[in-house]
GROMACS .gro file of C-alpha atoms in nm:
model
  229
    1LEU     CA    1   8.351 -10.816   1.936
    2PHE     CA    2   8.113 -10.807   2.233
    3THR     CA    3   7.896 -10.550   2.056
    4SER     CA    4   7.877 -10.765   1.743
    5VAL     CA    5   7.777 -11.071   1.947
    6VAL     CA    6   7.502 -10.879   2.128
    7TYR     CA    7   7.358 -10.742   1.803
    8ALA     CA    8   7.382 -11.083   1.636
    9GLN     CA    9   7.171 -11.230   1.916
   10PHE     CA   10   6.884 -10.982   1.889
   11LEU     CA   11   6.878 -11.033   1.513
   12GLN     CA   12   6.808 -11.405   1.539
   13PRO     CA   13   6.433 -11.463   1.586
   14VAL     CA   14   6.329 -11.815   1.687
   15GLU     CA   15   6.018 -11.985   1.550
   16LYS     CA   16   5.788 -12.090   1.834
   17LYS     CA   17   5.426 -12.174   1.893
   18ILE     CA   18   5.302 -11.904   2.122
   19ASP     CA   19   4.970 -11.775   2.255
   20ILE     CA   20   4.879 -11.469   2.051
   21ASP     CA   21   4.535 -11.314   2.079
   22LYS     CA   22   4.403 -11.619   2.271
   23LYS     CA   23   4.525 -11.861   2.007
   24VAL     CA   24   4.840 -12.073   1.996
   25THR     CA   25   5.012 -11.999   1.666
   26PRO     CA   26   5.359 -12.026   1.508
   27ALA     CA   27   5.545 -11.697   1.530
   28TRP     CA   28   5.890 -11.548   1.512
   29VAL     CA   29   5.993 -11.466   1.867
   30LEU     CA   30   6.287 -11.275   2.007
   31THR     CA   31   6.372 -11.091   2.326
   32VAL     CA   32   6.544 -10.753   2.316
   33ASP     CA   33   6.696 -10.536   2.584
   34GLU     CA   34   6.450 -10.254   2.526
   35GLU     CA   35   6.154 -10.097   2.703
   36LYS     CA   36   5.820 -10.212   2.571
   37ASP     CA   37   5.643  -9.884   2.492
   38PRO     CA   38   5.915  -9.736   2.266
   39LEU     CA   39   5.939 -10.071   2.085
   40ILE     CA   40   5.564 -10.068   2.024
   41GLU     CA   41   5.591  -9.718   1.877
   42SER     CA   42   5.874  -9.828   1.650
   43ALA     CA   43   5.672 -10.129   1.532
   44GLU     CA   44   5.383  -9.902   1.436
   45ASP     CA   45   5.611  -9.659   1.252
   46TYR     CA   46   5.816  -9.924   1.074
   47THR     CA   47   5.515 -10.127   0.960
   48LYS     CA   48   5.351  -9.816   0.817
   49GLU     CA   49   5.670  -9.698   0.645
   50GLU     CA   50   5.787 -10.035   0.515
   51LEU     CA   51   5.459 -10.213   0.438
   52GLY     CA   52   5.211  -9.929   0.407
   53VAL     CA   53   5.004 -10.103   0.673
   54LYS     CA   54   4.851  -9.941   0.980
   55LEU     CA   55   4.851 -10.146   1.297
   56LYS     CA   56   4.577 -10.111   1.556
   57GLY     CA   57   4.649 -10.164   1.922
   58ARG     CA   58   4.482 -10.398   2.168
   59ARG     CA   59   4.681 -10.353   2.490
   60ASP     CA   60   5.016 -10.519   2.410
   61LEU     CA   61   4.897 -10.659   2.078
   62LEU     CA   62   4.913 -10.478   1.745
   63ILE     CA   63   4.703 -10.615   1.457
   64ALA     CA   64   4.652 -10.528   1.091
   65GLU     CA   65   4.342 -10.722   0.990
   66GLU     CA   66   4.278 -10.869   0.645
   67VAL     CA   67   4.573 -10.701   0.479
   68ARG     CA   68   4.757 -10.799   0.165
   69ILE     CA   69   5.135 -10.775   0.205
   70PRO     CA   70   5.305 -10.907  -0.112
   71SER     CA   71   5.651 -10.860   0.040
   72ILE     CA   72   5.561 -11.121   0.302
   73ALA     CA   73   5.266 -11.341   0.205
   74PHE     CA   74   5.084 -11.457  -0.107
   75HIS     CA   75   4.743 -11.433   0.057
   76THR     CA   76   4.545 -11.179   0.255
   77GLY     CA   77   4.561 -11.226   0.630
   78ASP     CA   78   4.611 -11.075   0.974
   79LEU     CA   79   4.952 -10.947   1.077
   80LYS     CA   80   4.990 -10.976   1.453
   81ILE     CA   81   5.271 -10.838   1.667
   82GLN     CA   82   5.263 -10.910   2.038
   83PHE     CA   83   5.480 -10.756   2.310
   84SER     CA   84   5.549 -10.902   2.655
   85SER     CA   85   5.767 -10.774   2.937
   86VAL     CA   86   6.033 -11.020   3.048
   87GLY     CA   87   6.208 -10.857   3.342
   88SER     CA   88   6.379 -10.546   3.205
   89GLU     CA   89   6.355 -10.681   2.850
   90THR     CA   90   6.074 -10.711   2.596
   91GLN     CA   91   5.970 -11.020   2.404
   92ILE     CA   92   5.827 -10.957   2.060
   93ALA     CA   93   5.631 -11.222   1.867
   94VAL     CA   94   5.532 -11.175   1.501
   95ALA     CA   95   5.278 -11.394   1.323
   96PHE     CA   96   5.082 -11.381   1.000
   97MET     CA   97   4.747 -11.563   0.980
   98PRO     CA   98   4.584 -11.609   0.638
   99GLY     CA   99   4.285 -11.767   0.814
  100TYR     CA  100   4.139 -11.814   1.161
  101ASP     CA  101   4.294 -12.158   1.202
  102ILE     CA  102   4.582 -12.104   0.959
  103SER     CA  103   4.917 -11.945   1.036
  104LEU     CA  104   5.235 -11.916   0.836
  105ASN     CA  105   5.494 -12.169   0.948
  106SER     CA  106   5.830 -12.283   0.815
  107GLN     CA  107   5.715 -12.634   0.730
  108ASP     CA  108   5.421 -12.539   0.510
  109ASN     CA  109   5.523 -12.187   0.403
  110PRO     CA  110   5.904 -12.173   0.404
  111GLN     CA  111   5.943 -11.876   0.166
  112GLU     CA  112   5.675 -11.664   0.326
  113MET     CA  113   5.795 -11.751   0.674
  114GLU     CA  114   6.149 -11.649   0.583
  115ARG     CA  115   6.020 -11.313   0.461
  116LEU     CA  116   5.829 -11.272   0.788
  117ARG     CA  117   6.151 -11.350   0.975
  118GLN     CA  118   6.333 -11.079   0.783
  119PHE     CA  119   6.052 -10.836   0.862
  120THR     CA  120   6.090 -10.919   1.232
  121ARG     CA  121   6.466 -10.868   1.220
  122ASN     CA  122   6.434 -10.542   1.029
  123LEU     CA  123   6.172 -10.410   1.270
  124VAL     CA  124   6.414 -10.449   1.560
  125LYS     CA  125   6.698 -10.303   1.353
  126TYR     CA  126   6.476 -10.004   1.272
  127HIS     CA  127   6.405  -9.949   1.641
  128LYS     CA  128   6.772  -9.973   1.740
  129VAL     CA  129   6.892  -9.747   1.460
  130SER     CA  130   6.619  -9.487   1.522
  131PHE     CA  131   6.713  -9.470   1.889
  132LEU     CA  132   7.082  -9.432   1.811
  133GLN     CA  133   7.014  -9.169   1.544
  134GLN     CA  134   6.817  -8.964   1.796
  135THR     CA  135   7.098  -9.009   2.047
  136ILE     CA  136   7.348  -8.880   1.789
  137ALA     CA  137   7.125  -8.583   1.707
  138ASP     CA  138   7.103  -8.490   2.076
  139ASP     CA  139   7.476  -8.538   2.125
  140GLU     CA  140   7.559  -8.330   1.818
  141LYS     CA  141   7.346  -8.047   1.953
  142ARG     CA  142   7.530  -8.068   2.285
  143LEU     CA  143   7.860  -8.076   2.094
  144ARG     CA  144   7.771  -7.757   1.905
  145ASP     CA  145   7.685  -7.586   2.234
  146LEU     CA  146   8.016  -7.695   2.386
  147GLU     CA  147   8.214  -7.576   2.084
  148SER     CA  148   8.034  -7.242   2.097
  149SER     CA  149   8.116  -7.208   2.468
  150LEU     CA  150   8.481  -7.294   2.398
  151LYS     CA  151   8.510  -7.025   2.129
  152LYS     CA  152   8.347  -6.770   2.360
  153ASN     CA  153   8.588  -6.871   2.635
  154GLN     CA  154   8.887  -6.835   2.402
  155ARG     CA  155   8.771  -6.494   2.276
  156GLU     CA  156   8.741  -6.361   2.631
  157TYR     CA  157   9.084  -6.498   2.722
  158LYS     CA  158   9.241  -6.336   2.416
  159ARG     CA  159   9.078  -6.001   2.500
  160LEU     CA  160   9.197  -6.017   2.860
  161ASP     CA  161   9.547  -6.117   2.749
  162LYS     CA  162   9.570  -5.795   2.547
  163GLN     CA  163   9.426  -5.591   2.833
  164THR     CA  164   9.670  -5.729   3.090
  165ALA     CA  165   9.965  -5.660   2.857
  166ARG     CA  166   9.847  -5.301   2.817
  167MET     CA  167   9.792  -5.256   3.191
  168ASP     CA  168  10.135  -5.400   3.266
  169ARG     CA  169  10.296  -5.147   3.032
  170GLN     CA  170  10.106  -4.864   3.198
  171ILE     CA  171  10.204  -4.979   3.547
  172ASN     CA  172  10.572  -4.985   3.449
  173SER     CA  173  10.556  -4.649   3.276
  174SER     CA  174  10.710  -4.349   3.448
  175LYS     CA  175  10.425  -4.140   3.314
  176THR     CA  176  10.167  -4.319   3.529
  177ASP     CA  177  10.104  -4.163   3.872
  178GLU     CA  178  10.085  -4.373   4.189
  179ASN     CA  179   9.707  -4.356   4.230
  180LYS     CA  180   9.655  -4.474   3.873
  181LYS     CA  181   9.911  -4.752   3.925
  182PHE     CA  182   9.722  -4.870   4.233
  183ASP     CA  183   9.397  -4.893   4.038
  184LEU     CA  184   9.571  -5.065   3.746
  185GLU     CA  185   9.733  -5.322   3.974
  186ASN     CA  186   9.391  -5.413   4.119
  187ASP     CA  187   9.243  -5.439   3.770
  188LEU     CA  188   9.539  -5.646   3.655
  189LYS     CA  189   9.501  -5.887   3.945
  190ALA     CA  190   9.128  -5.929   3.871
  191ALA     CA  191   9.198  -5.989   3.501
  192GLN     CA  192   9.470  -6.244   3.576
  193ASP     CA  193   9.239  -6.430   3.817
  194ARG     CA  194   8.972  -6.438   3.548
  195MET     CA  195   9.222  -6.568   3.292
  196GLU     CA  196   9.320  -6.847   3.531
  197THR     CA  197   8.953  -6.944   3.564
  198LEU     CA  198   8.913  -6.937   3.184
  199GLU     CA  199   9.215  -7.165   3.144
  200GLY     CA  200   9.055  -7.421   3.372
  201THR     CA  201   8.721  -7.391   3.194
  202GLU     CA  202   8.889  -7.436   2.856
  203GLY     CA  203   9.044  -7.763   2.968
  204GLU     CA  204   8.710  -7.889   3.097
  205LEU     CA  205   8.534  -7.793   2.774
  206GLU     CA  206   8.801  -7.958   2.559
  207ASP     CA  207   8.771  -8.279   2.764
  208GLU     CA  208   8.392  -8.279   2.732
  209ILE     CA  209   8.412  -8.211   2.358
  210ALA     CA  210   8.653  -8.502   2.314
  211GLY     CA  211   8.422  -8.726   2.517
  212MET     CA  212   8.117  -8.621   2.315
  213ASN     CA  213   8.299  -8.688   1.987
  214ASP     CA  214   8.390  -9.034   2.115
  215LYS     CA  215   8.029  -9.100   2.218
  216ILE     CA  216   7.899  -8.997   1.875
  217HIS     CA  217   8.159  -9.220   1.708
  218VAL     CA  218   8.055  -9.517   1.922
  219SER     CA  219   7.687  -9.463   1.836
  220GLN     CA  220   7.764  -9.440   1.465
  221THR     CA  221   7.974  -9.757   1.485
  222LYS     CA  222   7.680  -9.934   1.649
  223ILE     CA  223   7.450  -9.817   1.369
  224ASN     CA  224   7.691  -9.946   1.105
  225ASP     CA  225   7.718 -10.277   1.286
  226ILE     CA  226   7.339 -10.315   1.308
  227GLU     CA  227   7.281 -10.222   0.945
  228ASN     CA  228   7.543 -10.472   0.827
  229LYS     CA  229   7.385 -10.764   1.013
   0.00000   0.00000   0.00000
């Protein structure tokens, strides 16, 4: 429930008049618990992928000048996305200006402004999902490494188990002389110590694998929650 509430909050942009590029203009504004630079990168990628528009940077302001975006606006204009640090969070403001003194707003352009709101929401969703997908990819790689280590651990244990059984038979055989028994007993003790270590390692690996599977599941659940908002 807490997760759903948090994601619902970042998906609710608020229309405000805000200073963008030295001009007060209506914009969709929201604050997200994300670092600014990765969010800027996501905005550039998403805008290019979704709208086929390339943004150009001016410090913390990205602009696509004189572009036609039918999925948002009826007229050509400037798409502006501004980023501001607010403590450990980042405020993002999105505006579309068909003219120097004209900006989309809900009163005069309700349909276009709603589409701009959806674009703003989807941009943040894209950023969140991309981050989580990369997290899952990294965790899955770690999981594969852990599973490989566990199989290697189990193979060594199985080999040693056979060796210790064979050495034990030789030690208890009347055909084995005392010098050979002495050497076998030392080897047996070393093998048993190693098996004890492997048992402990196996438990640690199994715990870490379980934890990694849980982490991946949580990340995927977050993605599903975001995409369904």
